[in-house]
Amino acid sequence: MSQVTGPIIAITLVLLSVFIPTAFIPGITGQLYQQFAVAVSVSMVISAINALSLSPALCSLILRHRGKPRGVMAWLQNGIDRSRDGYVRLVTPLARRGFIALLLVGGFVLATGGIGSLVPSGFLPDEDQGAFMAEVQLPDAASTNRTLAAIEEVEQKIIGKPWLQSVFTVSGYSLLDGLNLPNRALVVAGLKPFAERKDKSLSVFYALEEMNKAFAQIASANIFAFNLPPIMGLGNSSGFEFVVQSLAGAPPVDLAAVARGMMVSAQQVPQLAGVFTTYAASTPQINLKLDRERAQALGVSISDIFSAMQTTLGGSYTNDFNLFGRTWQVKVQADASDRSNVNDVFRVRIRSSNGELVPLQAVANVELITAPSSIVRYNNLRSVVLNGAPAPGYSTGEAIAAMEKLAKSTLPAGFGYEWTGTALQEKAASGQTGFILAL
């Protein structure tokens, strides 16, 4: 026991010094390593206690001296003795020359760091999770009927594939933007069980490559097929999410132009693949310009104008009444035929402070404009999200570095960028693991 107690304690402390710090790595990386680090550390402590208490007692009962070993046992014993003696002959000179041993340890550390820097960095690899999704985007303000027709074309491209088990679509919803829009649709394709997809041509990666080529032939819509995120809930898709920000409050039209330029430039970078954005600032809209000074001169309250428009063009709750043992709500709303045209807005009249009915046209004007269907803010700045993935043969770390290099050379003054989703977590965790392990 006097010969093995020291090595057992030393080995346990060395392993604990490696695994315990990994439990304190911040961010999502620490969450991934935490359970593993705790499990290994606890098992090492239990193993050390067992090696210092139960194992020696058990060995004293089993390993008794019954003469010189023979046959295979003798061969194994001699081999162990030769290995021990060789190790002693190798270590003894180094133990007497501590400076040389320290240099060798430092050399091994530098070599390990150098080899590690040559390996492409990455966060979480894409996996075949048995499904993929696709975003269908038609021109802005396209009708639901056109969206349904595009969905039928998508289904015709997917149905009949050898890897497909089921497919369903959701019209009028954008998963990437989280919006209900008539020109958007979501497609979810479920693949067959893994036992039936052992061939590489039946994997989700082959399916994505095949379907993106097929979707490019559909002229009525832009369709992007993408894999599920490695961790559900951490982003909407695999790959990275790059956020272009307007630092000076640029109008949405300029922001959309910068994002499109960034997307086109990214398609020329070999480390990147499938970079796209769903943002556009060309949705037809009706803008009501209200002359507040004239409204005040005519004695019309601004709140009354908005209330009248809400009631006629939308609807407003009035009261309740009881009938047939139930409570019914009363809502006031203009008939559909009286609010289907832009000029119907001018038929709205507002009562002024002196009791007269003032037409809305006297205090407001209507103009047709184009604007984005939604304004995205990231860190309280107007932003556009670009989705993308590393090209085959490249890691996510290389793709992130390529996007940052491209942003520095492409983005004009007044624009910046940020990361979100898994890319943000990878950036937050980069460079911290080595420091933690060095402790």
PDB file of C-alpha atoms in Angstrom, residues 208-416:
ATOM      1  CA  LEU A 208     -30.923  19.395 -48.805  1.00  0.00           C
ATOM      2  CA  GLU A 209     -28.493  19.621 -51.710  1.00  0.00           C
ATOM      3  CA  GLU A 210     -30.960  17.886 -54.015  1.00  0.00           C
ATOM      4  CA  MET A 211     -33.975  19.975 -52.999  1.00  0.00           C
ATOM      5  CA  ASN A 212     -32.206  23.337 -53.127  1.00  0.00           C
ATOM      6  CA  LYS A 213     -31.302  22.592 -56.735  1.00  0.00           C
ATOM      7  CA  ALA A 214     -34.892  21.564 -57.443  1.00  0.00           C
ATOM      8  CA  PHE A 215     -36.361  24.615 -55.671  1.00  0.00           C
ATOM      9  CA  ALA A 216     -34.165  26.917 -57.758  1.00  0.00           C
ATOM     10  CA  GLN A 217     -36.215  25.849 -60.791  1.00  0.00           C
ATOM     11  CA  ILE A 218     -39.428  27.286 -59.288  1.00  0.00           C
ATOM     12  CA  ALA A 219     -39.702  30.787 -60.744  1.00  0.00           C
ATOM     13  CA  SER A 220     -42.702  31.940 -58.729  1.00  0.00           C
ATOM     14  CA  ALA A 221     -40.917  32.016 -55.343  1.00  0.00           C
ATOM     15  CA  ASN A 222     -37.595  32.009 -53.565  1.00  0.00           C
ATOM     16  CA  ILE A 223     -37.311  28.788 -51.555  1.00  0.00           C
ATOM     17  CA  PHE A 224     -34.535  28.015 -49.074  1.00  0.00           C
ATOM     18  CA  ALA A 225     -34.228  24.522 -47.618  1.00  0.00           C
ATOM     19  CA  PHE A 226     -32.235  24.271 -44.393  1.00  0.00           C
ATOM     20  CA  ASN A 227     -31.375  21.733 -41.735  1.00  0.00           C
ATOM     21  CA  LEU A 228     -32.688  21.770 -38.183  1.00  0.00           C
ATOM     22  CA  PRO A 229     -30.512  23.537 -35.580  1.00  0.00           C
ATOM     23  CA  PRO A 230     -28.110  21.277 -33.625  1.00  0.00           C
ATOM     24  CA  ILE A 231     -29.889  22.268 -30.399  1.00  0.00           C
ATOM     25  CA  MET A 232     -33.625  22.878 -30.766  1.00  0.00           C
ATOM     26  CA  GLY A 233     -34.497  26.348 -29.556  1.00  0.00           C
ATOM     27  CA  LEU A 234     -31.040  27.781 -30.200  1.00  0.00           C
ATOM     28  CA  GLY A 235     -31.813  29.517 -33.481  1.00  0.00           C
ATOM     29  CA  ASN A 236     -34.270  28.577 -36.200  1.00  0.00           C
ATOM     30  CA  SER A 237     -31.877  26.773 -38.498  1.00  0.00           C
ATOM     31  CA  SER A 238     -28.424  25.268 -38.698  1.00  0.00           C
ATOM     32  CA  GLY A 239     -25.457  27.315 -39.808  1.00  0.00           C
ATOM     33  CA  PHE A 240     -25.053  30.897 -38.610  1.00  0.00           C
ATOM     34  CA  GLU A 241     -27.176  34.030 -38.200  1.00  0.00           C
ATOM     35  CA  PHE A 242     -25.372  37.248 -39.119  1.00  0.00           C
ATOM     36  CA  VAL A 243     -27.015  40.550 -38.133  1.00  0.00           C
ATOM     37  CA  VAL A 244     -26.381  43.705 -40.187  1.00  0.00           C
ATOM     38  CA  GLN A 245     -27.106  46.805 -38.097  1.00  0.00           C
ATOM     39  CA  SER A 246     -27.720  50.428 -38.949  1.00  0.00           C
ATOM     40  CA  LEU A 247     -25.674  52.428 -36.438  1.00  0.00           C
ATOM     41  CA  ALA A 248     -26.896  55.808 -37.714  1.00  0.00           C
ATOM     42  CA  GLY A 249     -30.603  55.038 -38.133  1.00  0.00           C
ATOM     43  CA  ALA A 250     -30.546  54.555 -41.913  1.00  0.00           C
ATOM     44  CA  PRO A 251     -33.943  54.166 -43.603  1.00  0.00           C
ATOM     45  CA  PRO A 252     -35.190  50.620 -44.289  1.00  0.00           C
ATOM     46  CA  VAL A 253     -34.545  50.992 -48.033  1.00  0.00           C
ATOM     47  CA  ASP A 254     -30.836  51.660 -47.471  1.00  0.00           C
ATOM     48  CA  LEU A 255     -30.633  48.864 -44.915  1.00  0.00           C
ATOM     49  CA  ALA A 256     -32.183  46.418 -47.391  1.00  0.00           C
ATOM     50  CA  ALA A 257     -29.749  47.509 -50.116  1.00  0.00           C
ATOM     51  CA  VAL A 258     -26.739  46.999 -47.818  1.00  0.00           C
ATOM     52  CA  ALA A 259     -28.020  43.571 -46.774  1.00  0.00           C
ATOM     53  CA  ARG A 260     -28.511  42.525 -50.409  1.00  0.00           C
ATOM     54  CA  GLY A 261     -25.010  43.692 -51.266  1.00  0.00           C
ATOM     55  CA  MET A 262     -23.634  41.699 -48.357  1.00  0.00           C
ATOM     56  CA  MET A 263     -25.570  38.623 -49.497  1.00  0.00           C
ATOM     57  CA  VAL A 264     -24.313  38.885 -53.094  1.00  0.00           C
ATOM     58  CA  SER A 265     -20.726  39.347 -51.929  1.00  0.00           C
ATOM     59  CA  ALA A 266     -20.997  36.360 -49.573  1.00  0.00           C
ATOM     60  CA  GLN A 267     -21.947  34.127 -52.488  1.00  0.00           C
ATOM     61  CA  GLN A 268     -18.496  34.724 -53.964  1.00  0.00           C
ATOM     62  CA  VAL A 269     -16.629  33.591 -50.816  1.00  0.00           C
ATOM     63  CA  PRO A 270     -15.537  29.918 -50.997  1.00  0.00           C
ATOM     64  CA  GLN A 271     -15.941  29.358 -47.229  1.00  0.00           C
ATOM     65  CA  LEU A 272     -19.651  30.275 -47.331  1.00  0.00           C
ATOM     66  CA  ALA A 273     -22.711  28.588 -48.791  1.00  0.00           C
ATOM     67  CA  GLY A 274     -26.416  29.364 -48.950  1.00  0.00           C
ATOM     68  CA  VAL A 275     -26.247  32.914 -47.556  1.00  0.00           C
ATOM     69  CA  PHE A 276     -29.667  34.575 -47.860  1.00  0.00           C
ATOM     70  CA  THR A 277     -32.006  37.026 -46.190  1.00  0.00           C
ATOM     71  CA  THR A 278     -35.785  37.326 -46.207  1.00  0.00           C
ATOM     72  CA  TYR A 279     -35.756  41.074 -45.528  1.00  0.00           C
ATOM     73  CA  ALA A 280     -37.174  43.464 -48.105  1.00  0.00           C
ATOM     74  CA  ALA A 281     -38.410  47.056 -48.022  1.00  0.00           C
ATOM     75  CA  SER A 282     -40.741  46.892 -51.007  1.00  0.00           C
ATOM     76  CA  THR A 283     -44.069  45.860 -49.464  1.00  0.00           C
ATOM     77  CA  PRO A 284     -46.864  48.117 -50.828  1.00  0.00           C
ATOM     78  CA  GLN A 285     -48.511  50.025 -48.004  1.00  0.00           C
ATOM     79  CA  ILE A 286     -50.980  52.850 -47.492  1.00  0.00           C
ATOM     80  CA  ASN A 287     -49.637  55.831 -45.564  1.00  0.00           C
ATOM     81  CA  LEU A 288     -52.088  58.268 -43.962  1.00  0.00           C
ATOM     82  CA  LYS A 289     -50.548  61.722 -43.559  1.00  0.00           C
ATOM     83  CA  LEU A 290     -52.410  63.603 -40.859  1.00  0.00           C
ATOM     84  CA  ASP A 291     -52.382  67.401 -40.743  1.00  0.00           C
ATOM     85  CA  ARG A 292     -52.509  67.914 -37.004  1.00  0.00           C
ATOM     86  CA  GLU A 293     -52.510  71.707 -37.155  1.00  0.00           C
ATOM     87  CA  ARG A 294     -55.524  71.780 -39.487  1.00  0.00           C
ATOM     88  CA  ALA A 295     -57.305  69.213 -37.328  1.00  0.00           C
ATOM     89  CA  GLN A 296     -56.799  71.438 -34.304  1.00  0.00           C
ATOM     90  CA  ALA A 297     -58.068  74.459 -36.207  1.00  0.00           C
ATOM     91  CA  LEU A 298     -61.268  72.574 -37.171  1.00  0.00           C
ATOM     92  CA  GLY A 299     -61.780  71.403 -33.588  1.00  0.00           C
ATOM     93  CA  VAL A 300     -61.204  67.739 -34.372  1.00  0.00           C
ATOM     94  CA  SER A 301     -59.460  65.644 -31.726  1.00  0.00           C
ATOM     95  CA  ILE A 302     -56.609  63.423 -32.880  1.00  0.00           C
ATOM     96  CA  SER A 303     -57.847  60.597 -30.654  1.00  0.00           C
ATOM     97  CA  ASP A 304     -61.300  60.878 -32.258  1.00  0.00           C
ATOM     98  CA  ILE A 305     -59.739  60.491 -35.712  1.00  0.00           C
ATOM     99  CA  PHE A 306     -57.955  57.298 -34.749  1.00  0.00           C
ATOM    100  CA  SER A 307     -61.033  55.974 -32.939  1.00  0.00           C
ATOM    101  CA  ALA A 308     -63.255  56.580 -35.976  1.00  0.00           C
ATOM    102  CA  MET A 309     -60.778  54.852 -38.289  1.00  0.00           C
ATOM    103  CA  GLN A 310     -60.461  51.915 -35.900  1.00  0.00           C
ATOM    104  CA  THR A 311     -64.233  51.494 -35.766  1.00  0.00           C
ATOM    105  CA  THR A 312     -64.943  51.761 -39.486  1.00  0.00           C
ATOM    106  CA  LEU A 313     -61.892  50.083 -41.001  1.00  0.00           C
ATOM    107  CA  GLY A 314     -61.208  47.553 -38.257  1.00  0.00           C
ATOM    108  CA  GLY A 315     -63.807  47.183 -35.520  1.00  0.00           C
ATOM    109  CA  SER A 316     -64.384  48.190 -31.914  1.00  0.00           C
ATOM    110  CA  TYR A 317     -66.057  46.581 -28.897  1.00  0.00           C
ATOM    111  CA  THR A 318     -69.182  48.395 -27.652  1.00  0.00           C
ATOM    112  CA  ASN A 319     -70.935  46.399 -24.924  1.00  0.00           C
ATOM    113  CA  ASP A 320     -72.521  43.048 -23.990  1.00  0.00           C
ATOM    114  CA  PHE A 321     -76.082  41.754 -23.888  1.00  0.00           C
ATOM    115  CA  ASN A 322     -77.718  38.595 -22.604  1.00  0.00           C
ATOM    116  CA  LEU A 323     -79.820  36.387 -24.864  1.00  0.00           C
ATOM    117  CA  PHE A 324     -80.756  32.684 -24.785  1.00  0.00           C
ATOM    118  CA  GLY A 325     -78.879  32.260 -21.538  1.00  0.00           C
ATOM    119  CA  ARG A 326     -75.597  33.491 -22.984  1.00  0.00           C
ATOM    120  CA  THR A 327     -73.628  36.736 -23.033  1.00  0.00           C
ATOM    121  CA  TRP A 328     -72.992  38.216 -26.455  1.00  0.00           C
ATOM    122  CA  GLN A 329     -70.523  40.939 -27.434  1.00  0.00           C
ATOM    123  CA  VAL A 330     -71.513  43.896 -29.592  1.00  0.00           C
ATOM    124  CA  LYS A 331     -68.872  45.091 -32.042  1.00  0.00           C
ATOM    125  CA  VAL A 332     -69.212  47.951 -34.499  1.00  0.00           C
ATOM    126  CA  GLN A 333     -67.598  47.629 -37.916  1.00  0.00           C
ATOM    127  CA  ALA A 334     -68.181  48.974 -41.408  1.00  0.00           C
ATOM    128  CA  ASP A 335     -69.492  46.604 -44.025  1.00  0.00           C
ATOM    129  CA  ALA A 336     -66.833  44.887 -46.140  1.00  0.00           C
ATOM    130  CA  SER A 337     -67.992  46.645 -49.301  1.00  0.00           C
ATOM    131  CA  ASP A 338     -67.517  50.027 -47.615  1.00  0.00           C
ATOM    132  CA  ARG A 339     -63.878  49.431 -46.639  1.00  0.00           C
ATOM    133  CA  SER A 340     -62.429  47.519 -49.592  1.00  0.00           C
ATOM    134  CA  ASN A 341     -61.062  50.506 -51.523  1.00  0.00           C
ATOM    135  CA  VAL A 342     -58.455  53.084 -50.617  1.00  0.00           C
ATOM    136  CA  ASN A 343     -60.841  55.948 -51.302  1.00  0.00           C
ATOM    137  CA  ASP A 344     -63.265  54.507 -48.736  1.00  0.00           C
ATOM    138  CA  VAL A 345     -61.037  56.082 -46.107  1.00  0.00           C
ATOM    139  CA  PHE A 346     -62.303  59.514 -47.145  1.00  0.00           C
ATOM    140  CA  ARG A 347     -65.895  58.477 -46.390  1.00  0.00           C
ATOM    141  CA  VAL A 348     -65.082  58.491 -42.694  1.00  0.00           C
ATOM    142  CA  ARG A 349     -66.398  61.543 -40.841  1.00  0.00           C
ATOM    143  CA  ILE A 350     -65.377  62.808 -37.410  1.00  0.00           C
ATOM    144  CA  ARG A 351     -67.493  64.958 -35.131  1.00  0.00           C
ATOM    145  CA  SER A 352     -65.760  68.192 -34.171  1.00  0.00           C
ATOM    146  CA  SER A 353     -65.972  70.047 -30.880  1.00  0.00           C
ATOM    147  CA  ASN A 354     -68.873  72.194 -32.171  1.00  0.00           C
ATOM    148  CA  GLY A 355     -70.901  69.160 -33.228  1.00  0.00           C
ATOM    149  CA  GLU A 356     -70.260  69.277 -36.991  1.00  0.00           C
ATOM    150  CA  LEU A 357     -69.185  66.238 -39.011  1.00  0.00           C
ATOM    151  CA  VAL A 358     -65.800  66.840 -40.621  1.00  0.00           C
ATOM    152  CA  PRO A 359     -64.724  64.496 -43.470  1.00  0.00           C
ATOM    153  CA  LEU A 360     -61.384  62.795 -42.910  1.00  0.00           C
ATOM    154  CA  GLN A 361     -60.172  64.120 -46.248  1.00  0.00           C
ATOM    155  CA  ALA A 362     -60.196  67.643 -44.745  1.00  0.00           C
ATOM    156  CA  VAL A 363     -57.440  66.786 -42.252  1.00  0.00           C
ATOM    157  CA  ALA A 364     -55.597  63.842 -43.850  1.00  0.00           C
ATOM    158  CA  ASN A 365     -54.198  62.619 -47.133  1.00  0.00           C
ATOM    159  CA  VAL A 366     -53.510  59.081 -48.353  1.00  0.00           C
ATOM    160  CA  GLU A 367     -50.426  58.045 -50.338  1.00  0.00           C
ATOM    161  CA  LEU A 368     -49.150  54.685 -51.573  1.00  0.00           C
ATOM    162  CA  ILE A 369     -45.638  53.817 -50.397  1.00  0.00           C
ATOM    163  CA  THR A 370     -43.332  50.831 -50.155  1.00  0.00           C
ATOM    164  CA  ALA A 371     -41.891  49.781 -46.809  1.00  0.00           C
ATOM    165  CA  PRO A 372     -40.763  46.618 -45.004  1.00  0.00           C
ATOM    166  CA  SER A 373     -43.430  44.273 -43.693  1.00  0.00           C
ATOM    167  CA  SER A 374     -41.688  44.389 -40.307  1.00  0.00           C
ATOM    168  CA  ILE A 375     -38.813  46.263 -38.707  1.00  0.00           C
ATOM    169  CA  VAL A 376     -36.317  44.113 -36.838  1.00  0.00           C
ATOM    170  CA  ARG A 377     -34.306  45.601 -33.982  1.00  0.00           C
ATOM    171  CA  TYR A 378     -31.250  43.948 -32.477  1.00  0.00           C
ATOM    172  CA  ASN A 379     -29.739  45.687 -29.458  1.00  0.00           C
ATOM    173  CA  ASN A 380     -32.243  48.476 -30.158  1.00  0.00           C
ATOM    174  CA  LEU A 381     -30.821  49.106 -33.651  1.00  0.00           C
ATOM    175  CA  ARG A 382     -32.503  48.537 -37.006  1.00  0.00           C
ATOM    176  CA  SER A 383     -31.190  45.243 -38.252  1.00  0.00           C
ATOM    177  CA  VAL A 384     -31.358  42.610 -40.970  1.00  0.00           C
ATOM    178  CA  VAL A 385     -30.594  38.939 -40.350  1.00  0.00           C
ATOM    179  CA  LEU A 386     -28.577  36.971 -42.914  1.00  0.00           C
ATOM    180  CA  ASN A 387     -28.736  33.188 -42.654  1.00  0.00           C
ATOM    181  CA  GLY A 388     -25.975  31.018 -44.032  1.00  0.00           C
ATOM    182  CA  ALA A 389     -23.803  27.966 -43.527  1.00  0.00           C
ATOM    183  CA  PRO A 390     -20.186  26.947 -44.078  1.00  0.00           C
ATOM    184  CA  ALA A 391     -19.390  25.488 -47.462  1.00  0.00           C
ATOM    185  CA  PRO A 392     -18.574  21.756 -47.660  1.00  0.00           C
ATOM    186  CA  GLY A 393     -15.114  21.130 -46.254  1.00  0.00           C
ATOM    187  CA  TYR A 394     -15.129  24.215 -44.013  1.00  0.00           C
ATOM    188  CA  SER A 395     -16.035  24.633 -40.355  1.00  0.00           C
ATOM    189  CA  THR A 396     -18.344  27.146 -38.716  1.00  0.00           C
ATOM    190  CA  GLY A 397     -15.320  28.936 -37.253  1.00  0.00           C
ATOM    191  CA  GLU A 398     -13.909  29.491 -40.730  1.00  0.00           C
ATOM    192  CA  ALA A 399     -17.321  30.667 -41.971  1.00  0.00           C
ATOM    193  CA  ILE A 400     -17.619  33.162 -39.098  1.00  0.00           C
ATOM    194  CA  ALA A 401     -14.126  34.497 -39.803  1.00  0.00           C
ATOM    195  CA  ALA A 402     -14.969  34.820 -43.515  1.00  0.00           C
ATOM    196  CA  MET A 403     -18.178  36.762 -42.775  1.00  0.00           C
ATOM    197  CA  GLU A 404     -16.349  39.128 -40.427  1.00  0.00           C
ATOM    198  CA  LYS A 405     -13.637  39.747 -43.021  1.00  0.00           C
ATOM    199  CA  LEU A 406     -16.289  40.333 -45.681  1.00  0.00           C
ATOM    200  CA  ALA A 407     -18.198  42.741 -43.424  1.00  0.00           C
ATOM    201  CA  LYS A 408     -15.110  44.863 -42.816  1.00  0.00           C
ATOM    202  CA  SER A 409     -14.536  45.249 -46.558  1.00  0.00           C
ATOM    203  CA  THR A 410     -18.190  45.523 -47.674  1.00  0.00           C
ATOM    204  CA  LEU A 411     -20.250  47.374 -45.084  1.00  0.00           C
ATOM    205  CA  PRO A 412     -20.310  51.155 -45.638  1.00  0.00           C
ATOM    206  CA  ALA A 413     -19.871  53.752 -42.920  1.00  0.00           C
ATOM    207  CA  GLY A 414     -22.742  53.879 -40.446  1.00  0.00           C
ATOM    208  CA  PHE A 415     -23.329  50.113 -40.531  1.00  0.00           C
ATOM    209  CA  GLY A 416     -22.058  47.370 -38.246  1.00  0.00           C
TER     210      GLY A 416
END
